[in-house]
């Protein structure tokens, strides 16, 4: 018998992707599925691609329903995780795909989210220094945001190697599923197809402090981050184009070596061969971050690009990767590096 | 040690999808990968989404290279399969994703393909009456065309139940991957995005006789098929909208019962719940054909719609499903009904 | 000073396309713009592409606001036109882009719309026999539905020439703008991109009786229409694949002649050169219907395909074309046959 | 009788867009249309959306064919303009959509294009200081590149006002038409749909020195430009996200004032109302650059975003705008600010 697993927020995009992965995972056994306003309806009404689970009825998201599972994945709006976690007890592994426990700095949290800080849980990005040890020892995981996953993995080797100045400019394009299943006028198909547009410009996006937190921790100093997200006419995928000022004297060879070394042993972060650049389609449904890097000598900047599937490595796949560690399972179990393409 | 498996034509879209599926299949061990003009290059140059296989070098498609495998999947242009098959011997399971051995009628072959007929192999659509027995007993499989897979599964229950007249009109939309990785002006992104267009109109498409062959075999009489394929602005997926004249007196209840009965036990053909209609995105990367049907009483026609992934159930997934049968493996091994969505 | 023109429903897609065309039209002067729930807001909040009109404030849709114009275009939900028309008086040219006055048969109206029939106005498809005379003499125009425009123009020459049997099967693909700016889950970008799906299957779509009415009037007998609309991953465009049973003995030459003759003098319906097939992208923003036809001798069916821009020839452009006639202006004024492509 | 106008390179995307605009322009009369390998074929085979010109036969691109016109638009591969221009004589207005005469610095030309420098012509971006006077007095115009148009218009007000440091980072997304009608594997529909990818990373793109030239001229000092172009899954449109280090003490109000002032009187560059951000779809087929700007105080950077249609304002529309000036016509003639949307 498998590890009893519940998914709260099963009718949303993150919840659907969790279920797609869990269904193919050898150790998890899918238990309670819950929803908010969709409680009482069949999963198939919301996730018609999950054929084998289509007839499952969604329960309400309550501690009683979620109790009795070994693992609970939370894919909920901000602010609901803290109370649920407390009620479920310390023995249950809780993997929160929401933002509530990502930021360590209460001031940053309050500035960007406008509510009291709930605290911070071990951060589910195993590629960060020390993260695997923390994840193996915890029953609480804060899954990173999708943009921070891509940006951090694009620039991590540069800051680890000490070859980048703390002056970062990022422009990232995301597929529309990053906005969730929201009924907003600018998200309907007629508006997004054939169009690119920015949002949260000028540092307003809530993922900005999370990116700064990750890079700053590695750099050992405050990293200035200019972050502009854009909406791209595709359902999935993030392409993060990240530049950092290069330390004086940096050579292309040293840069490449830093990246090759950093990711040589990583199962889900890969430096592509020289001359190949990532495309988001390469990662569709895969848990991989594909990275490439160049040195712009004229501009004096490192340009690193990462492509991920925002719902897989950027959310649900990353969540399962960290959960595998917390449960003592092989980190790669149930996850693939092979995308669905073309 | 697994079943040694070679893929000829590994740099194309069908070959790539075969490798994606084989990589996640518990029994197959991926051996030789071959190509035509791409021989000598790395797989990753053509299939950058297949990360774990990216460094594999493509060999030439010769009998010597393909020899020594238990299974050989052929994803080649028309006309190359017969000679290769002969040279590989009778013990090797050969699964041909090309058209060479699909048609039983030499005249139909010559009319549509313009070359001498090579013969016919057991047809790899397990859902057809008697097909599973034939597939379990063969070392040669002709994988159906993508459109015939969708259209046949849309109308099969109607003809099996004897409730449809042999007067069929089909309009099907396909993603552009159905045309392969062809460098043709009308297939470049700028032309296909935001556009729908027909092709092979008036019965000219080579899948027309294959559809007629399948439906005619079930109906026990010649079935007239008007088939119009269209190119849709998406990479994958076929939506086949199929109508057949209804036998007099047919009721919606009888129609639905026929479909429900036909697919009740099928692992990869599903009648959706009443009121739900298939969308191609539900099947992305999955081996499922999703079907729904309605009776248009005013027009006197059955309208059946099937959605498949043209590269999965329509090609590589269907090939593996049939290969599983021929090898005595569970039919569903390595295949999923869960799509990657949204 | 120009012809004073009001647009009711200016914040929707049909209203926006009307304004785009009217802005470039030499004779119309844009007056009142009205909306329902968007009244009081600026047009630019809803139609940010209409830069020169972006600061115009939307008024409420009332007879008082619309009074004092020479022409009033209505782009409103069903059921609002009759009362407005009565209040505006007989001298005002009213061009209704809604369905209220399209159907001549009260029973068909009530079956498909579920409300009492308001009557029928001259039908704004100038290409129909006798339509131009009727439009030149009227102050009331019922603009055809987008699908009926495409399907009628695809099959009109065949029925005019008496070479088609009254047995019609149509499958049409539409861009998502055909559904309007609706906040429905299946219309958000993440759901529609990369996906084709059918709707209104089995004769349920409200455009079915309108198609039958048009074709029946030309054929001089009841025409049976099986009509299946599908949603395509593009913003604009309709591709209508229309088949009709061919009269015995019909030849390809006779068929082509019928189409060439029918459209030789039409400004906005064109038979493409032999061998060329329409793509919706050719018609983006243009008022043209591009048509091609083939005879499927094996299936005994005429296959005619029409591509239009659903918002231009299919709605707003068609409306202006008919308004030009009613106002004694050149039919082509302010309209183009040149699409925006690629 | 109008201004006799020839288009060299009429079968490509830039040529097609030129013809779309010229066809609707009151003063130009379309004369010779030429092509390279497509000479001898009908325009309609390559530009099927240009219905009224579809039957025109393409001539070879020779001085003899182009002679006798008042204006010649060149939409040719690099390196063909200089000789043609010399042969056509000084009286003909030559508008070169290619790169040959854009760069003033021979060293920059040779570094990025690898051929000898041909010189520089008046640069067709009327919004630059002094540009209108130069354009009104010339018979030779170098039309800017598409990316430089977007980036320059995004940052021009900041450098004009002296509020930006010469430290610029740009990431721009372009539709695939920017790559022309190229038969390259990475440009086929199956590869580009659903995918974002970078190219020319690290300062390698040929538009980099052109951007630096434009911004440097305004800034009065060398401007460092890190430029990364990305390919987006859409046919048309550029979204340029441009950041520059802010001068110390810059306030949001001063920033906004600089932009409002700069573009108050510009017909084709518009600062959007506060809070509204540009989307490429707003500009489809329009000659407008839509701009918005924000100050990121934490990062100390100005973030300016511009959206254009790469083929209109970015190429053919910009070419006509400059040609209007050179011919003494109203600058806006034949051009629109209204996009085709949705």
PDB file of C-alpha atoms in Angstrom, chain A residues 92-322:
ATOM      1  CA  UNK A  92       1.975  14.926   8.169  1.00  0.00           C
ATOM      2  CA  UNK A  93       4.204  16.065   5.342  1.00  0.00           C
ATOM      3  CA  UNK A  94       2.679  19.289   4.086  1.00  0.00           C
ATOM      4  CA  UNK A  95       3.841  20.585   0.729  1.00  0.00           C
ATOM      5  CA  UNK A  96       2.543  24.074   0.119  1.00  0.00           C
ATOM      6  CA  UNK A  97       2.476  25.215  -3.490  1.00  0.00           C
ATOM      7  CA  UNK A  98       1.266  28.630  -2.336  1.00  0.00           C
ATOM      8  CA  UNK A  99       3.363  31.585  -1.266  1.00  0.00           C
ATOM      9  CA  UNK A 100       2.590  31.705   2.441  1.00  0.00           C
ATOM     10  CA  UNK A 101       5.825  30.260   3.774  1.00  0.00           C
ATOM     11  CA  UNK A 102       8.327  31.202   1.082  1.00  0.00           C
ATOM     12  CA  UNK A 103       9.685  34.501   2.348  1.00  0.00           C
ATOM     13  CA  UNK A 104      11.912  34.669   5.392  1.00  0.00           C
ATOM     14  CA  UNK A 105      11.698  38.444   5.772  1.00  0.00           C
ATOM     15  CA  UNK A 106       8.413  39.547   7.414  1.00  0.00           C
ATOM     16  CA  UNK A 107       8.824  43.072   6.024  1.00  0.00           C
ATOM     17  CA  UNK A 108       9.126  41.803   2.472  1.00  0.00           C
ATOM     18  CA  UNK A 109       6.085  39.600   2.982  1.00  0.00           C
ATOM     19  CA  UNK A 110       3.971  42.396   4.345  1.00  0.00           C
ATOM     20  CA  UNK A 111       5.052  44.807   1.631  1.00  0.00           C
ATOM     21  CA  UNK A 112       4.157  42.487  -1.201  1.00  0.00           C
ATOM     22  CA  UNK A 113       1.250  40.504   0.227  1.00  0.00           C
ATOM     23  CA  UNK A 114      -0.283  42.975   2.639  1.00  0.00           C
ATOM     24  CA  UNK A 115      -1.031  40.462   5.356  1.00  0.00           C
ATOM     25  CA  UNK A 116       0.816  39.358   8.511  1.00  0.00           C
ATOM     26  CA  UNK A 117       3.740  37.025   7.922  1.00  0.00           C
ATOM     27  CA  UNK A 118       3.116  33.358   8.719  1.00  0.00           C
ATOM     28  CA  UNK A 119       6.767  32.388   8.940  1.00  0.00           C
ATOM     29  CA  UNK A 120       9.001  30.425   6.601  1.00  0.00           C
ATOM     30  CA  UNK A 121       9.276  26.724   5.843  1.00  0.00           C
ATOM     31  CA  UNK A 122      12.173  24.879   4.262  1.00  0.00           C
ATOM     32  CA  UNK A 123      12.295  26.062   0.703  1.00  0.00           C
ATOM     33  CA  UNK A 124      11.672  23.420  -1.918  1.00  0.00           C
ATOM     34  CA  UNK A 125      14.431  24.145  -4.398  1.00  0.00           C
ATOM     35  CA  UNK A 126      16.822  21.227  -3.886  1.00  0.00           C
ATOM     36  CA  UNK A 127      19.421  22.788  -6.189  1.00  0.00           C
ATOM     37  CA  UNK A 128      20.109  25.553  -3.646  1.00  0.00           C
ATOM     38  CA  UNK A 129      23.114  25.003  -1.361  1.00  0.00           C
ATOM     39  CA  UNK A 130      22.081  23.059   1.707  1.00  0.00           C
ATOM     40  CA  UNK A 131      18.516  22.620   0.549  1.00  0.00           C
ATOM     41  CA  UNK A 132      18.555  18.856   0.232  1.00  0.00           C
ATOM     42  CA  UNK A 133      19.587  18.364   3.845  1.00  0.00           C
ATOM     43  CA  UNK A 134      16.874  20.684   5.031  1.00  0.00           C
ATOM     44  CA  UNK A 135      14.249  19.002   2.888  1.00  0.00           C
ATOM     45  CA  UNK A 136      15.223  15.517   4.046  1.00  0.00           C
ATOM     46  CA  UNK A 137      14.620  16.589   7.629  1.00  0.00           C
ATOM     47  CA  UNK A 138      11.312  18.398   7.376  1.00  0.00           C
ATOM     48  CA  UNK A 139       7.558  17.795   7.401  1.00  0.00           C
ATOM     49  CA  UNK A 140       6.879  21.248   5.943  1.00  0.00           C
ATOM     50  CA  UNK A 141       7.890  22.422   2.476  1.00  0.00           C
ATOM     51  CA  UNK A 142       7.352  25.783   0.832  1.00  0.00           C
ATOM     52  CA  UNK A 143       7.353  25.171  -2.911  1.00  0.00           C
ATOM     53  CA  UNK A 144       9.035  28.057  -4.770  1.00  0.00           C
ATOM     54  CA  UNK A 145       7.174  30.330  -7.126  1.00  0.00           C
ATOM     55  CA  UNK A 146       7.443  29.513 -10.801  1.00  0.00           C
ATOM     56  CA  UNK A 147       9.417  32.593 -11.803  1.00  0.00           C
ATOM     57  CA  UNK A 148      11.822  32.316  -8.837  1.00  0.00           C
ATOM     58  CA  UNK A 149      12.502  28.706  -9.817  1.00  0.00           C
ATOM     59  CA  UNK A 150      13.500  29.680 -13.339  1.00  0.00           C
ATOM     60  CA  UNK A 151      15.433  32.806 -12.417  1.00  0.00           C
ATOM     61  CA  UNK A 152      17.262  31.251  -9.500  1.00  0.00           C
ATOM     62  CA  UNK A 153      18.382  28.284 -11.546  1.00  0.00           C
ATOM     63  CA  UNK A 154      19.495  30.612 -14.358  1.00  0.00           C
ATOM     64  CA  UNK A 155      21.748  32.675 -12.095  1.00  0.00           C
ATOM     65  CA  UNK A 156      22.640  30.339  -9.238  1.00  0.00           C
ATOM     66  CA  UNK A 157      25.933  29.122 -10.725  1.00  0.00           C
ATOM     67  CA  UNK A 158      27.082  32.680 -11.385  1.00  0.00           C
ATOM     68  CA  UNK A 159      26.509  33.780  -7.804  1.00  0.00           C
ATOM     69  CA  UNK A 160      27.814  30.536  -6.347  1.00  0.00           C
ATOM     70  CA  UNK A 161      31.042  31.039  -8.266  1.00  0.00           C
ATOM     71  CA  UNK A 162      31.276  34.677  -7.254  1.00  0.00           C
ATOM     72  CA  UNK A 163      31.557  35.884 -10.823  1.00  0.00           C
ATOM     73  CA  UNK A 164      28.476  38.104 -10.899  1.00  0.00           C
ATOM     74  CA  UNK A 165      27.904  41.537  -9.386  1.00  0.00           C
ATOM     75  CA  UNK A 166      24.675  41.926  -7.389  1.00  0.00           C
ATOM     76  CA  UNK A 167      23.014  43.870 -10.211  1.00  0.00           C
ATOM     77  CA  UNK A 168      20.395  41.711 -11.888  1.00  0.00           C
ATOM     78  CA  UNK A 169      17.875  42.473 -14.619  1.00  0.00           C
ATOM     79  CA  UNK A 170      15.343  39.800 -15.521  1.00  0.00           C
ATOM     80  CA  UNK A 171      12.627  39.722 -18.149  1.00  0.00           C
ATOM     81  CA  UNK A 172      10.609  36.529 -18.151  1.00  0.00           C
ATOM     82  CA  UNK A 173       7.843  35.288 -20.407  1.00  0.00           C
ATOM     83  CA  UNK A 174       5.219  32.971 -18.989  1.00  0.00           C
ATOM     84  CA  UNK A 175       2.446  30.935 -20.477  1.00  0.00           C
ATOM     85  CA  UNK A 176      -1.046  31.864 -19.367  1.00  0.00           C
ATOM     86  CA  UNK A 177      -1.494  28.906 -17.042  1.00  0.00           C
ATOM     87  CA  UNK A 178       0.721  30.815 -14.633  1.00  0.00           C
ATOM     88  CA  UNK A 179      -2.247  33.039 -13.950  1.00  0.00           C
ATOM     89  CA  UNK A 180      -4.363  30.069 -12.980  1.00  0.00           C
ATOM     90  CA  UNK A 181      -7.859  29.354 -14.160  1.00  0.00           C
ATOM     91  CA  UNK A 182      -8.897  32.980 -13.697  1.00  0.00           C
ATOM     92  CA  UNK A 183     -11.889  34.485 -15.455  1.00  0.00           C
ATOM     93  CA  UNK A 184     -10.284  37.815 -16.198  1.00  0.00           C
ATOM     94  CA  UNK A 185     -10.867  39.730 -19.426  1.00  0.00           C
ATOM     95  CA  UNK A 186      -7.204  39.929 -20.362  1.00  0.00           C
ATOM     96  CA  UNK A 187      -6.802  36.175 -20.042  1.00  0.00           C
ATOM     97  CA  UNK A 188      -9.465  35.035 -22.482  1.00  0.00           C
ATOM     98  CA  UNK A 189      -8.161  33.354 -25.578  1.00  0.00           C
ATOM     99  CA  UNK A 190      -9.071  36.117 -28.008  1.00  0.00           C
ATOM    100  CA  UNK A 191      -6.910  38.528 -26.030  1.00  0.00           C
ATOM    101  CA  UNK A 192      -3.854  36.400 -25.397  1.00  0.00           C
ATOM    102  CA  UNK A 193      -3.421  34.653 -28.719  1.00  0.00           C
ATOM    103  CA  UNK A 194      -1.074  36.560 -30.992  1.00  0.00           C
ATOM    104  CA  UNK A 195      -0.099  38.957 -28.223  1.00  0.00           C
ATOM    105  CA  UNK A 196       2.694  39.609 -25.748  1.00  0.00           C
ATOM    106  CA  UNK A 197       2.186  41.980 -22.842  1.00  0.00           C
ATOM    107  CA  UNK A 198       3.975  42.903 -19.628  1.00  0.00           C
ATOM    108  CA  UNK A 199       2.509  43.073 -16.152  1.00  0.00           C
ATOM    109  CA  UNK A 200       3.652  43.865 -12.654  1.00  0.00           C
ATOM    110  CA  UNK A 201       6.252  46.186 -14.167  1.00  0.00           C
ATOM    111  CA  UNK A 202       8.593  48.217 -12.010  1.00  0.00           C
ATOM    112  CA  UNK A 203       9.186  45.671  -9.292  1.00  0.00           C
ATOM    113  CA  UNK A 204       5.541  45.135  -8.392  1.00  0.00           C
ATOM    114  CA  UNK A 205       5.375  41.385  -8.944  1.00  0.00           C
ATOM    115  CA  UNK A 206       5.288  39.321  -5.766  1.00  0.00           C
ATOM    116  CA  UNK A 207       8.010  37.036  -7.016  1.00  0.00           C
ATOM    117  CA  UNK A 208      10.542  39.867  -6.954  1.00  0.00           C
ATOM    118  CA  UNK A 209      11.456  39.575  -3.246  1.00  0.00           C
ATOM    119  CA  UNK A 210      11.602  35.794  -3.558  1.00  0.00           C
ATOM    120  CA  UNK A 211      14.137  36.056  -6.366  1.00  0.00           C
ATOM    121  CA  UNK A 212      16.165  38.567  -4.379  1.00  0.00           C
ATOM    122  CA  UNK A 213      16.034  36.319  -1.324  1.00  0.00           C
ATOM    123  CA  UNK A 214      17.370  33.317  -3.224  1.00  0.00           C
ATOM    124  CA  UNK A 215      20.127  35.123  -5.066  1.00  0.00           C
ATOM    125  CA  UNK A 216      21.078  37.175  -2.030  1.00  0.00           C
ATOM    126  CA  UNK A 217      21.482  34.057   0.087  1.00  0.00           C
ATOM    127  CA  UNK A 218      23.933  32.615  -2.399  1.00  0.00           C
ATOM    128  CA  UNK A 219      25.739  35.884  -3.079  1.00  0.00           C
ATOM    129  CA  UNK A 220      26.107  36.696   0.581  1.00  0.00           C
ATOM    130  CA  UNK A 221      25.012  40.246  -0.053  1.00  0.00           C
ATOM    131  CA  UNK A 222      21.914  42.140  -1.120  1.00  0.00           C
ATOM    132  CA  UNK A 223      21.187  41.579  -4.804  1.00  0.00           C
ATOM    133  CA  UNK A 224      19.304  44.255  -6.696  1.00  0.00           C
ATOM    134  CA  UNK A 225      16.680  42.685  -8.938  1.00  0.00           C
ATOM    135  CA  UNK A 226      14.774  44.417 -11.715  1.00  0.00           C
ATOM    136  CA  UNK A 227      12.129  41.879 -12.663  1.00  0.00           C
ATOM    137  CA  UNK A 228       9.572  42.224 -15.449  1.00  0.00           C
ATOM    138  CA  UNK A 229       7.192  39.364 -16.178  1.00  0.00           C
ATOM    139  CA  UNK A 230       5.408  39.159 -19.509  1.00  0.00           C
ATOM    140  CA  UNK A 231       2.466  37.101 -20.684  1.00  0.00           C
ATOM    141  CA  UNK A 232       3.125  34.972 -23.760  1.00  0.00           C
ATOM    142  CA  UNK A 233       0.636  33.343 -26.129  1.00  0.00           C
ATOM    143  CA  UNK A 234       1.137  29.790 -24.934  1.00  0.00           C
ATOM    144  CA  UNK A 235      -0.433  27.726 -22.185  1.00  0.00           C
ATOM    145  CA  UNK A 236       2.703  26.581 -20.395  1.00  0.00           C
ATOM    146  CA  UNK A 237       6.321  27.463 -20.033  1.00  0.00           C
ATOM    147  CA  UNK A 238       8.582  30.118 -18.630  1.00  0.00           C
ATOM    148  CA  UNK A 239      11.530  31.575 -20.469  1.00  0.00           C
ATOM    149  CA  UNK A 240      13.581  33.660 -18.070  1.00  0.00           C
ATOM    150  CA  UNK A 241      16.210  35.889 -19.642  1.00  0.00           C
ATOM    151  CA  UNK A 242      18.449  36.943 -16.795  1.00  0.00           C
ATOM    152  CA  UNK A 243      21.416  39.259 -16.884  1.00  0.00           C
ATOM    153  CA  UNK A 244      23.863  40.131 -14.151  1.00  0.00           C
ATOM    154  CA  UNK A 245      26.769  42.483 -14.286  1.00  0.00           C
ATOM    155  CA  UNK A 246      29.951  40.466 -14.733  1.00  0.00           C
ATOM    156  CA  UNK A 247      32.814  40.736 -12.261  1.00  0.00           C
ATOM    157  CA  UNK A 248      35.792  42.437 -13.914  1.00  0.00           C
ATOM    158  CA  UNK A 249      37.975  40.070 -15.882  1.00  0.00           C
ATOM    159  CA  UNK A 250      35.434  37.321 -16.223  1.00  0.00           C
ATOM    160  CA  UNK A 251      36.052  35.158 -19.273  1.00  0.00           C
ATOM    161  CA  UNK A 252      33.581  33.109 -21.245  1.00  0.00           C
ATOM    162  CA  UNK A 253      35.493  29.991 -20.327  1.00  0.00           C
ATOM    163  CA  UNK A 254      35.333  30.647 -16.606  1.00  0.00           C
ATOM    164  CA  UNK A 255      31.634  31.420 -16.940  1.00  0.00           C
ATOM    165  CA  UNK A 256      30.875  28.219 -18.753  1.00  0.00           C
ATOM    166  CA  UNK A 257      32.952  26.183 -16.321  1.00  0.00           C
ATOM    167  CA  UNK A 258      31.002  27.610 -13.413  1.00  0.00           C
ATOM    168  CA  UNK A 259      27.734  26.492 -14.943  1.00  0.00           C
ATOM    169  CA  UNK A 260      29.008  23.117 -16.078  1.00  0.00           C
ATOM    170  CA  UNK A 261      30.323  22.393 -12.607  1.00  0.00           C
ATOM    171  CA  UNK A 262      27.216  23.574 -10.840  1.00  0.00           C
ATOM    172  CA  UNK A 263      24.845  21.377 -12.775  1.00  0.00           C
ATOM    173  CA  UNK A 264      27.004  18.383 -13.630  1.00  0.00           C
ATOM    174  CA  UNK A 265      25.337  16.224 -11.016  1.00  0.00           C
ATOM    175  CA  UNK A 266      21.902  17.817 -10.893  1.00  0.00           C
ATOM    176  CA  UNK A 267      19.073  15.589 -12.101  1.00  0.00           C
ATOM    177  CA  UNK A 268      16.732  18.445 -13.008  1.00  0.00           C
ATOM    178  CA  UNK A 269      18.937  21.406 -13.900  1.00  0.00           C
ATOM    179  CA  UNK A 270      20.988  21.039 -17.059  1.00  0.00           C
ATOM    180  CA  UNK A 271      23.437  23.263 -18.861  1.00  0.00           C
ATOM    181  CA  UNK A 272      22.755  22.668 -22.541  1.00  0.00           C
ATOM    182  CA  UNK A 273      25.644  21.892 -24.880  1.00  0.00           C
ATOM    183  CA  UNK A 274      27.532  24.908 -26.156  1.00  0.00           C
ATOM    184  CA  UNK A 275      25.604  26.743 -28.839  1.00  0.00           C
ATOM    185  CA  UNK A 276      22.192  25.284 -27.976  1.00  0.00           C
ATOM    186  CA  UNK A 277      19.611  27.539 -26.352  1.00  0.00           C
ATOM    187  CA  UNK A 278      16.599  26.420 -24.382  1.00  0.00           C
ATOM    188  CA  UNK A 279      13.062  26.672 -25.701  1.00  0.00           C
ATOM    189  CA  UNK A 280      10.136  26.247 -23.378  1.00  0.00           C
ATOM    190  CA  UNK A 281       8.620  23.523 -25.543  1.00  0.00           C
ATOM    191  CA  UNK A 282      11.570  21.257 -24.743  1.00  0.00           C
ATOM    192  CA  UNK A 283      10.384  21.128 -21.141  1.00  0.00           C
ATOM    193  CA  UNK A 284       6.647  20.600 -21.586  1.00  0.00           C
ATOM    194  CA  UNK A 285       5.508  18.285 -18.832  1.00  0.00           C
ATOM    195  CA  UNK A 286       9.095  17.634 -17.760  1.00  0.00           C
ATOM    196  CA  UNK A 287      10.661  18.540 -14.438  1.00  0.00           C
ATOM    197  CA  UNK A 288      13.802  19.956 -16.011  1.00  0.00           C
ATOM    198  CA  UNK A 289      15.237  23.435 -16.008  1.00  0.00           C
ATOM    199  CA  UNK A 290      17.275  23.885 -19.173  1.00  0.00           C
ATOM    200  CA  UNK A 291      19.915  26.558 -18.908  1.00  0.00           C
ATOM    201  CA  UNK A 292      22.368  28.253 -21.231  1.00  0.00           C
ATOM    202  CA  UNK A 293      24.667  31.184 -20.605  1.00  0.00           C
ATOM    203  CA  UNK A 294      26.744  33.706 -22.548  1.00  0.00           C
ATOM    204  CA  UNK A 295      29.105  36.501 -21.691  1.00  0.00           C
ATOM    205  CA  UNK A 296      28.336  39.809 -23.391  1.00  0.00           C
ATOM    206  CA  UNK A 297      31.753  41.409 -23.255  1.00  0.00           C
ATOM    207  CA  UNK A 298      30.673  44.702 -24.799  1.00  0.00           C
ATOM    208  CA  UNK A 299      27.906  45.159 -22.276  1.00  0.00           C
ATOM    209  CA  UNK A 300      29.853  43.592 -19.434  1.00  0.00           C
ATOM    210  CA  UNK A 301      26.978  41.341 -18.493  1.00  0.00           C
ATOM    211  CA  UNK A 302      26.353  37.653 -18.024  1.00  0.00           C
ATOM    212  CA  UNK A 303      23.224  36.593 -19.901  1.00  0.00           C
ATOM    213  CA  UNK A 304      21.692  33.389 -18.593  1.00  0.00           C
ATOM    214  CA  UNK A 305      18.494  31.894 -19.894  1.00  0.00           C
ATOM    215  CA  UNK A 306      16.393  29.212 -18.252  1.00  0.00           C
ATOM    216  CA  UNK A 307      13.372  27.417 -19.643  1.00  0.00           C
ATOM    217  CA  UNK A 308      10.992  25.445 -17.461  1.00  0.00           C
ATOM    218  CA  UNK A 309       7.443  24.210 -17.518  1.00  0.00           C
ATOM    219  CA  UNK A 310       5.835  26.551 -15.020  1.00  0.00           C
ATOM    220  CA  UNK A 311       3.394  23.887 -13.839  1.00  0.00           C
ATOM    221  CA  UNK A 312       5.939  21.057 -13.628  1.00  0.00           C
ATOM    222  CA  UNK A 313       9.399  22.122 -12.426  1.00  0.00           C
ATOM    223  CA  UNK A 314       7.843  25.493 -11.618  1.00  0.00           C
ATOM    224  CA  UNK A 315       5.134  24.083  -9.334  1.00  0.00           C
ATOM    225  CA  UNK A 316       3.906  20.518  -9.130  1.00  0.00           C
ATOM    226  CA  UNK A 317       7.010  18.696 -10.295  1.00  0.00           C
ATOM    227  CA  UNK A 318       9.193  20.735  -8.003  1.00  0.00           C
ATOM    228  CA  UNK A 319       6.770  19.930  -5.199  1.00  0.00           C
ATOM    229  CA  UNK A 320       7.052  16.196  -5.832  1.00  0.00           C
ATOM    230  CA  UNK A 321      10.838  16.405  -6.157  1.00  0.00           C
ATOM    231  CA  UNK A 322      11.040  17.969  -2.704  1.00  0.00           C
TER     232      UNK A 322
END
